[in-house]
PDB file of C-alpha atoms in Angstrom:
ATOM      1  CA  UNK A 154       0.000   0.000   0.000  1.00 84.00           C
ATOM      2  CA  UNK A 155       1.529   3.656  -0.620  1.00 85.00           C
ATOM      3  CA  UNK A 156       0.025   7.128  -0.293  1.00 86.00           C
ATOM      4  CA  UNK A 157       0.181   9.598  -3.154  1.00 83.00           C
ATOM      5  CA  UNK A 158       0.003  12.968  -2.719  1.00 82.00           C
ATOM      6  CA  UNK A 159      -1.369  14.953  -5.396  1.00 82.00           C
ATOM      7  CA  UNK A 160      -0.430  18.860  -5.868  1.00 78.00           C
ATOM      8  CA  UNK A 161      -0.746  21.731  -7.861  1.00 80.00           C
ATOM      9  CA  UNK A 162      -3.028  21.993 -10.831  1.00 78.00           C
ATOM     10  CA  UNK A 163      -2.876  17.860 -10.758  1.00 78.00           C
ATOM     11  CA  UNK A 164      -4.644  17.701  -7.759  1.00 84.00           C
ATOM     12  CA  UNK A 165      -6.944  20.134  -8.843  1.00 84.00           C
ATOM     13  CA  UNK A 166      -7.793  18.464 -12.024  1.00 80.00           C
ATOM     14  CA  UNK A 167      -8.323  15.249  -9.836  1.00 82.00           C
ATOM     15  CA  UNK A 168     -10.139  17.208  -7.397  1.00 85.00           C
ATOM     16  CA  UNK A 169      -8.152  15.106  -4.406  1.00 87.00           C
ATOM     17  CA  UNK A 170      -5.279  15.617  -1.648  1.00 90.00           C
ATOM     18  CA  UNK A 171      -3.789  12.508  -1.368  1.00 90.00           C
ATOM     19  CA  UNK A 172      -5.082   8.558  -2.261  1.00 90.00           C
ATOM     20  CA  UNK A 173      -4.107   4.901  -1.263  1.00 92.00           C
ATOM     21  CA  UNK A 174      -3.432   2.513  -3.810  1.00 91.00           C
ATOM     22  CA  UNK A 175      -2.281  -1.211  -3.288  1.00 91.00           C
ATOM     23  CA  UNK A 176       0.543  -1.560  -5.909  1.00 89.00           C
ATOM     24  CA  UNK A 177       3.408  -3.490  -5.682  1.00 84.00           C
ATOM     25  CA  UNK A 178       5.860  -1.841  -8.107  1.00 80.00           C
ATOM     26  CA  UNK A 179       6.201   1.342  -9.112  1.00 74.00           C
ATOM     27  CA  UNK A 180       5.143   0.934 -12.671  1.00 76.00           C
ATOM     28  CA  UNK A 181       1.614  -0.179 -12.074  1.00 83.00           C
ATOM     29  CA  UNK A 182       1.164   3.329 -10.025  1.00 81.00           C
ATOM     30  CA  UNK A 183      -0.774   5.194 -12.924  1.00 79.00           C
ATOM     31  CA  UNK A 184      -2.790   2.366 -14.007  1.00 83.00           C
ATOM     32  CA  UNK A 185      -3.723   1.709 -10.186  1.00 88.00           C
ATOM     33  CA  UNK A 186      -4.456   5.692  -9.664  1.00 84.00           C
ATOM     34  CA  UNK A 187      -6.143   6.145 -12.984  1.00 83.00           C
ATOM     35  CA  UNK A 188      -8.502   3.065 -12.456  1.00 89.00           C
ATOM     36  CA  UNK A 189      -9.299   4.948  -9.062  1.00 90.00           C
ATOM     37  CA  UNK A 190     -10.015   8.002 -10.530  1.00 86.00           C
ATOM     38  CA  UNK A 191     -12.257   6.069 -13.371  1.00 88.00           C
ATOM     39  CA  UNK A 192     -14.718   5.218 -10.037  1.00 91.00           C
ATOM     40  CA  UNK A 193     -15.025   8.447  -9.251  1.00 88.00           C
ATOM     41  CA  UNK A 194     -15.942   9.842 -12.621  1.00 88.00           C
ATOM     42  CA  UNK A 195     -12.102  11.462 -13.124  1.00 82.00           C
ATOM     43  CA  UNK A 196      -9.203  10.674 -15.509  1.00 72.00           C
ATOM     44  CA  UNK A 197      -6.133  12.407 -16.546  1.00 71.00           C
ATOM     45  CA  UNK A 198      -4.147  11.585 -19.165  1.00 69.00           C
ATOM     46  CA  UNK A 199      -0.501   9.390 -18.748  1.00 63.00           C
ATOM     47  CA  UNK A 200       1.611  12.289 -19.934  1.00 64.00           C
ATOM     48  CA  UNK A 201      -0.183  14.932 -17.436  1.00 63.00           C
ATOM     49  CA  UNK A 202       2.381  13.307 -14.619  1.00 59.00           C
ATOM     50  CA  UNK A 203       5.341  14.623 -16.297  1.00 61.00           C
ATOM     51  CA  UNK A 204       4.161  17.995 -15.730  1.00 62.00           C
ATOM     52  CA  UNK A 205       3.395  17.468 -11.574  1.00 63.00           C
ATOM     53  CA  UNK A 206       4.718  17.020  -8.638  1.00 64.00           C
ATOM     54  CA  UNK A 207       3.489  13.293  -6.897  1.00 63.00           C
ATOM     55  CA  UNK A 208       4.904  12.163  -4.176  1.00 68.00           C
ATOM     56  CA  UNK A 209       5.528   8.559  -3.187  1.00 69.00           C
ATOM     57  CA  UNK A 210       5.357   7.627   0.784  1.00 71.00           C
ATOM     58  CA  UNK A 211       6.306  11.147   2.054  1.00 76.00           C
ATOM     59  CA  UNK A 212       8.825  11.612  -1.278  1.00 75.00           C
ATOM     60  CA  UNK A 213       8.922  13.722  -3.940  1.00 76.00           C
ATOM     61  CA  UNK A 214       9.024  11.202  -7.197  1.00 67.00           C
ATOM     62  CA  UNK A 215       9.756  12.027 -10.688  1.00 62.00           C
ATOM     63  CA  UNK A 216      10.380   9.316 -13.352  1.00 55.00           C
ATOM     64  CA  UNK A 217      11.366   6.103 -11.740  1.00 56.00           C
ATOM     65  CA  UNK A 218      10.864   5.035  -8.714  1.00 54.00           C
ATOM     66  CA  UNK A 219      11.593   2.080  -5.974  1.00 57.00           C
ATOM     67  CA  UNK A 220       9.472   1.041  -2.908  1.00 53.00           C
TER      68      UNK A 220
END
């Protein structure tokens, strides 16, 4: 399980803080957080993350990323 938090105008566009997802490597962390923002009506496109700051467990992440 990790924590994202989303800021700027990503978390605006998703229209949340932070969210859980159960993901066990890092790759599967925008299909996990775009199927979650699917149930809730919400989707942002793969590319979007290059322009935002997410951060991983307390971290600031940008491109890859272990857990």
């Amino acid at each position: 399980m990790i924590k994202l938090k989303l800021y700027g105008l990503f978390r605006l566009d998703c229209g949340i803080k932070e969210i859980e997802l159960d993901v066990q490597r890092p790759e599967d962390i925008f299909p996990a957080l775009n199927a979650r923002l699917a149930q809730m009506g919400k989707t942002v496109e793969e590319k979007k993350l290059e322009n935002f700051i997410v951060t991983v467990n307390g971290q600031v992440v940008k491109g890859k990323v272990r857990f």
